[in-house]
Every structure is written in structure tokens, then in C-alpha cells.
């Protein structure tokens, strides 16, 4: 089975990895805490700026803290989405002039595992992954991701244009057969 891996395929893997890897989950939590504190401070300053200065200090601080907390609570759903968006934007920015994409990939799937031949600029990389080495499988609308390490995965498009319906069904059956303990 042969296909051409594009930058969009690689970005789909990165998006899946960001949402599931331990490293990114920890980093996202820290980022959320920092951004939430920044939004709280902004809300505190914004609220205290608009409050009249003739009230008592205790009431003034209480209302400013409530204002900061409301800002942090109202913007929390947005803050949770910011990490994924910014991380993908940064990666895309660094890879926009990368010469590795598009890359021709040939997958040979058999009872031993998956053999990957990646061809780019007359250089062929080969990788043999046994079925037992695959720890986790994930998918999005267009790809299967077969993780054999924490951040390393095989990208298999769900719709390969060179495969007919019968061959695509056979591919799904092979994946289900050999990865039944993970799926």
C-alpha cells in the first residue's frame, strides 16, 4: 500500500499526540494555571479601575477579587483551547518550509507487523514494527495512528485513493485482527 504523506497528515498526528501524550497533558495543565492567573490579574485590575474610590478598602478588594474570579471563570473554556491552538500554530510555523513533505510512504502489512518504507529525495528509510510493539491506537476522521512509542506513530490514512473498497475493508480487517487487544 503506497501513499504520499503530507504536512497535513503529520499535523493530524501532532494534534492527536498533543491531546493524548503525558508530556503535553502536564504542559497544558501548567499553561492553563498560568494563563488563568494572568486573566484573574487582568480582571482584578480592570474591575478595580472601574470601581469608585469612595468605598471601604475591604469592600473594594472583595469586589475586585470577585471581578477577577469572574473573568477567570468566564474565559476558562477559551483558555483550555488556547494550548492546542498555539502549539499547533508554532509547529506549523516551524515546518512551513520543511523539505520533508510531501513524502512517499509504502506500507507492507502482514502477520509479522508493518514494514514502512519512506522515500524522499532519493533516500529510503526503512522501519519494521512488530504487532506486539504497538501500544496504542488512535484515530481521527481521516487517519489511524498506531503508536509504538509515546510520541512515535505510524500514520495510516483511512481513505487511500489507490485502494479500492475491497482493499480498504481488508486493511481494516488486518488492523482489527492484529490489534484486537488495543482496539
Short mmCIF file of C-alpha atoms in Angstrom, two decimals, residues 129-136 147-149:
data_model
loop_
_atom_site.label_atom_id
_atom_site.label_comp_id
_atom_site.label_asym_id
_atom_site.label_seq_id
_atom_site.Cartn_x
_atom_site.Cartn_y
_atom_site.Cartn_z
CA UNK A 129 7.33 -2.60 13.61
CA UNK A 130 6.03 -5.83 15.11
CA UNK A 131 2.38 -6.02 16.12
CA UNK A 132 3.26 -6.54 19.79
CA UNK A 133 5.25 -3.28 19.76
CA UNK A 134 2.13 -1.21 19.09
CA UNK A 135 0.98 0.17 22.45
CA UNK A 136 -2.00 2.25 21.48
CA UNK A 147 1.67 4.34 18.47
CA UNK A 148 4.74 2.19 19.05
CA UNK A 149 6.36 4.73 21.41
#
